[in-house]
Amino acid sequence: MKIIFATNNAHKLSEVQAVLGDGFELVTPRMCGVEEDIPETSDTLEGNASQKSHYLYEKTGLDCFADDTGLEVEALDGAPGVHSARYATDGHDFQANNRLLLKNMEGKENRRARFRTVISLIEGGEEHLFEGIVEGRIIDHESGSEGFGYDPLFVPDGFDRTFAEMTAEEKNAVSHRGRAVRKLVEYLHKNA
Ligand code: ITT
């Protein structure tokens, strides 16, 4: 089954393809002739995921889905949250974001945080939402080189390694995105 995934993030694409398996072929916006950046102007993850999937559906008329993810840190009142991509700068500067997070966490005793992913699927013109959450903590230095984004700073509950110290398979087994995508797959299989 072919399905469009509204992302320009190559890391996300490979994580999602790994969970979906061989039965699904992911198509990117570029492969459908959508070259421009898809707007994300909402102040919630749900709103952004929905905005991205609707944008692509209106352009292509094909079934598609989008995910929006945020890192929600308790001691920072849920920041960076929906602003995770542009926490430190206007662009997707992972290193600058991690440096700013470390700075803002200096001296904080409460290190609790969670990643939350919301997927919006548009299938036959109808929208369905799926959520995935992983709880964990923010450590005080970067560790590991796998994954992307805030992975070097986040240790999921039940582990003593960051996401950036795990294989893609290990991360997907417990991650926010892995959980949300497994719900999506279950829905797609049921309705195939
Ligand atoms: P698209 O909108 O093109 O899909 P994006 O990188 O903007 O890609 P999001 O808005 O969903 O993706 O994610 C916001 C930021 O959150 C992202 O730039 C990363 O810094 C961070 N992030 C998302 N998923 C992550 C993950 O699995 N591990 C670590 N950081 C992640």
Short mmCIF file of C-alpha atoms and ligand atoms in Angstrom, two decimals:
data_model
loop_
_atom_site.label_atom_id
_atom_site.label_comp_id
_atom_site.label_asym_id
_atom_site.label_seq_id
_atom_site.Cartn_x
_atom_site.Cartn_y
_atom_site.Cartn_z
CA MET A 1 0.00 0.00 0.00
CA LYS A 2 1.33 3.43 -0.97
CA ILE A 3 0.80 6.30 1.45
CA ILE A 4 2.13 9.86 1.57
CA PHE A 5 4.00 10.93 4.70
CA ALA A 6 4.06 14.73 5.00
CA THR A 7 7.61 15.20 6.25
CA ASN A 8 10.90 16.65 5.05
CA ASN A 9 12.79 15.05 7.92
CA ALA A 10 14.81 12.07 6.61
CA HIS A 11 15.33 10.66 10.14
CA LYS A 12 11.59 10.54 10.75
CA LEU A 13 11.03 8.94 7.37
CA SER A 14 13.38 6.04 8.09
CA GLU A 15 12.01 5.53 11.64
CA VAL A 16 8.44 5.42 10.36
CA GLN A 17 9.27 3.17 7.39
CA ALA A 18 10.95 0.69 9.78
CA VAL A 19 7.78 0.44 11.91
CA LEU A 20 5.44 0.26 8.91
CA GLY A 21 7.40 -2.61 7.36
CA ASP A 22 7.39 -3.89 3.79
CA GLY A 23 3.60 -3.80 3.37
CA PHE A 24 3.64 0.00 3.10
CA GLU A 25 5.55 2.20 0.70
CA LEU A 26 6.04 5.75 1.95
CA VAL A 27 5.86 8.56 -0.59
CA THR A 28 7.30 11.98 0.26
CA PRO A 29 5.72 15.35 -0.61
CA ARG A 30 8.56 15.98 -3.09
CA MET A 31 7.77 12.74 -4.91
CA CYS A 32 4.24 14.16 -5.46
CA GLY A 33 5.57 17.50 -6.73
CA VAL A 34 5.02 19.39 -3.45
CA GLU A 35 8.35 21.19 -3.06
CA GLU A 36 7.43 24.03 -0.72
CA ASP A 37 7.66 23.94 3.09
CA ILE A 38 4.31 22.77 4.46
CA PRO A 39 2.96 25.39 6.91
CA GLU A 40 2.96 24.57 10.66
CA THR A 41 1.44 27.61 12.34
CA SER A 42 -0.72 26.09 15.07
CA ASP A 43 0.09 26.33 18.79
CA THR A 44 -0.63 22.62 19.39
CA LEU A 45 0.91 19.38 18.10
CA GLU A 46 -2.56 18.19 17.06
CA GLY A 47 -3.15 21.42 15.13
CA ASN A 48 0.17 21.21 13.29
CA ALA A 49 -0.16 17.53 12.39
CA SER A 50 -3.65 18.23 11.10
CA GLN A 51 -2.57 21.33 9.19
CA LYS A 52 0.23 19.38 7.44
CA SER A 53 -1.93 16.40 6.46
CA HIS A 54 -4.80 18.61 5.22
CA TYR A 55 -2.39 20.74 3.19
CA LEU A 56 -1.04 17.69 1.42
CA TYR A 57 -4.47 16.13 0.94
CA GLU A 58 -5.74 19.33 -0.68
CA LYS A 59 -2.71 19.38 -3.03
CA THR A 60 -2.82 15.71 -4.02
CA GLY A 61 -6.26 14.27 -3.21
CA LEU A 62 -4.46 11.15 -1.94
CA ASP A 63 -4.49 9.44 1.47
CA CYS A 64 -1.69 10.85 3.61
CA PHE A 65 -0.47 11.40 7.14
CA ALA A 66 1.74 13.82 9.05
CA ASP A 67 3.30 13.74 12.49
CA ASP A 68 4.16 16.58 14.81
CA THR A 69 6.35 15.93 17.82
CA GLY A 70 7.35 17.94 20.84
CA LEU A 71 9.62 17.47 23.84
CA GLU A 72 7.71 18.53 26.96
CA VAL A 73 9.93 19.27 29.97
CA GLU A 74 8.19 19.50 33.34
CA ALA A 75 10.57 22.00 34.97
CA LEU A 76 10.16 24.29 31.93
CA ASP A 77 6.34 24.25 32.05
CA GLY A 78 6.13 21.98 29.01
CA ALA A 79 8.67 23.85 26.84
CA PRO A 80 9.99 23.51 24.19
CA GLY A 81 6.77 21.60 23.32
CA VAL A 82 5.21 22.65 20.06
CA HIS A 83 8.21 24.96 19.50
CA SER A 84 10.74 22.08 19.64
CA ALA A 85 12.08 22.59 16.09
CA ARG A 86 12.67 26.31 16.55
CA TYR A 87 13.60 26.46 20.24
CA ALA A 88 16.95 28.24 19.86
CA THR A 89 16.86 29.60 16.30
CA ASP A 90 14.52 30.02 13.34
CA GLY A 91 15.87 26.92 11.65
CA HIS A 92 16.07 23.26 12.68
CA ASP A 93 19.43 23.67 14.46
CA PHE A 94 19.60 20.52 16.63
CA GLN A 95 22.90 21.49 18.31
CA ALA A 96 21.74 25.00 19.22
CA ASN A 97 18.46 23.57 20.57
CA ASN A 98 20.33 21.07 22.74
CA ARG A 99 22.70 23.75 24.07
CA LEU A 100 19.76 25.99 24.99
CA LEU A 101 17.92 23.13 26.68
CA LEU A 102 21.00 22.26 28.75
CA LYS A 103 21.37 25.91 29.75
CA ASN A 104 17.70 26.24 30.73
CA MET A 105 17.95 23.02 32.77
CA GLU A 106 21.00 24.16 34.76
CA GLY A 107 20.29 23.81 38.49
CA LYS A 108 16.89 22.13 37.94
CA GLU A 109 16.31 19.16 40.21
CA ASN A 110 13.20 17.96 38.38
CA ARG A 111 14.53 16.40 35.14
CA ARG A 112 11.24 14.74 34.07
CA ALA A 113 10.30 15.08 30.40
CA ARG A 114 8.34 13.31 27.72
CA PHE A 115 8.23 13.16 23.96
CA ARG A 116 4.75 13.33 22.49
CA THR A 117 3.89 12.56 18.85
CA VAL A 118 0.56 13.21 17.23
CA ILE A 119 -0.17 11.67 13.84
CA SER A 120 -2.98 12.97 11.65
CA LEU A 121 -4.11 10.53 8.97
CA ILE A 122 -6.45 11.56 6.20
CA GLU A 123 -8.03 8.53 4.64
CA GLY A 124 -10.84 8.84 2.12
CA GLY A 125 -11.21 12.48 3.14
CA GLU A 126 -11.71 11.67 6.86
CA GLU A 127 -9.21 12.59 9.56
CA HIS A 128 -8.02 10.20 12.31
CA LEU A 129 -5.57 11.14 15.11
CA PHE A 130 -3.09 8.81 16.87
CA GLU A 131 -0.89 9.74 19.84
CA GLY A 132 2.33 8.23 21.19
CA ILE A 133 4.09 9.25 24.40
CA VAL A 134 7.36 8.19 26.04
CA GLU A 135 8.25 9.36 29.54
CA GLY A 136 11.84 9.90 30.64
CA ARG A 137 14.38 12.43 31.87
CA ILE A 138 16.82 15.02 30.57
CA ILE A 139 20.46 14.39 31.49
CA ASP A 140 23.04 17.15 32.02
CA HIS A 141 25.28 16.46 29.00
CA GLU A 142 24.89 15.16 25.45
CA SER A 143 25.53 11.46 25.02
CA GLY A 144 25.45 9.36 21.84
CA SER A 145 25.36 10.03 18.12
CA GLU A 146 22.42 8.00 16.79
CA GLY A 147 18.96 9.43 16.10
CA PHE A 148 18.40 13.18 15.82
CA GLY A 149 17.13 16.28 17.59
CA TYR A 150 17.03 16.02 21.39
CA ASP A 151 17.91 12.29 21.39
CA PRO A 152 21.39 12.81 22.99
CA LEU A 153 19.74 14.41 26.06
CA PHE A 154 16.76 12.09 26.63
CA VAL A 155 16.85 8.85 28.65
CA PRO A 156 13.55 6.94 28.47
CA ASP A 157 12.20 5.37 31.68
CA GLY A 158 13.55 1.87 32.28
CA PHE A 159 16.87 2.59 30.51
CA ASP A 160 20.21 4.11 31.43
CA ARG A 161 21.06 5.15 27.87
CA THR A 162 19.84 8.07 25.79
CA PHE A 163 17.89 7.55 22.56
CA ALA A 164 21.11 8.61 20.78
CA GLU A 165 22.87 5.59 22.33
CA MET A 166 20.28 3.14 21.02
CA THR A 167 19.88 1.43 17.67
CA ALA A 168 16.96 2.59 15.53
CA GLU A 169 15.18 -0.64 16.44
CA GLU A 170 15.62 -0.11 20.20
CA LYS A 171 14.38 3.50 19.96
CA ASN A 172 11.35 2.55 17.84
CA ALA A 173 10.36 -0.17 20.32
CA VAL A 174 9.68 2.39 23.08
CA SER A 175 9.58 5.80 21.42
CA HIS A 176 6.71 8.27 21.06
CA ARG A 177 6.83 7.93 17.26
CA GLY A 178 7.08 4.12 17.34
CA ARG A 179 4.01 3.99 19.58
CA ALA A 180 1.97 6.40 17.47
CA VAL A 181 2.93 4.65 14.21
CA ARG A 182 1.98 1.22 15.61
CA LYS A 183 -1.50 2.61 16.36
CA LEU A 184 -1.66 3.95 12.81
CA VAL A 185 -0.63 0.56 11.36
CA GLU A 186 -3.23 -1.25 13.46
CA TYR A 187 -5.90 1.11 12.14
CA LEU A 188 -4.76 0.77 8.51
CA HIS A 189 -4.68 -3.04 8.74
CA LYS A 190 -8.16 -3.13 10.24
CA ASN A 191 -9.53 -0.92 7.51
CA ALA A 192 -7.59 -2.35 4.57
P1 ITT B 1 8.67 17.78 9.61
O1 ITT B 1 7.77 18.88 10.14
O2 ITT B 1 9.17 18.04 8.22
O3 ITT B 1 8.07 16.42 9.74
P2 ITT B 1 10.37 18.51 11.87
O4 ITT B 1 11.83 18.23 12.14
O5 ITT B 1 9.92 19.93 11.84
O6 ITT B 1 9.99 17.73 10.52
P3 ITT B 1 8.60 18.09 14.16
O7 ITT B 1 8.05 19.46 13.98
O8 ITT B 1 7.65 16.97 14.37
O9 ITT B 1 9.55 17.70 12.93
O10 ITT B 1 9.60 18.01 15.37
C1 ITT B 1 10.03 19.16 16.04
C2 ITT B 1 11.39 18.96 16.59
O11 ITT B 1 11.32 18.06 17.70
C3 ITT B 1 12.42 18.36 15.65
O12 ITT B 1 13.01 19.34 14.84
C4 ITT B 1 13.41 17.77 16.65
O13 ITT B 1 14.26 18.77 17.16
C5 ITT B 1 12.50 17.31 17.77
N1 ITT B 1 12.17 15.90 17.62
C6 ITT B 1 11.10 15.36 16.96
N2 ITT B 1 11.12 14.02 17.03
C7 ITT B 1 12.23 13.70 17.74
C8 ITT B 1 12.82 12.48 18.15
O14 ITT B 1 12.29 11.30 17.83
N3 ITT B 1 13.95 12.52 18.86
C9 ITT B 1 14.52 13.69 19.20
N4 ITT B 1 14.04 14.88 18.84
C10 ITT B 1 12.90 14.90 18.12
#
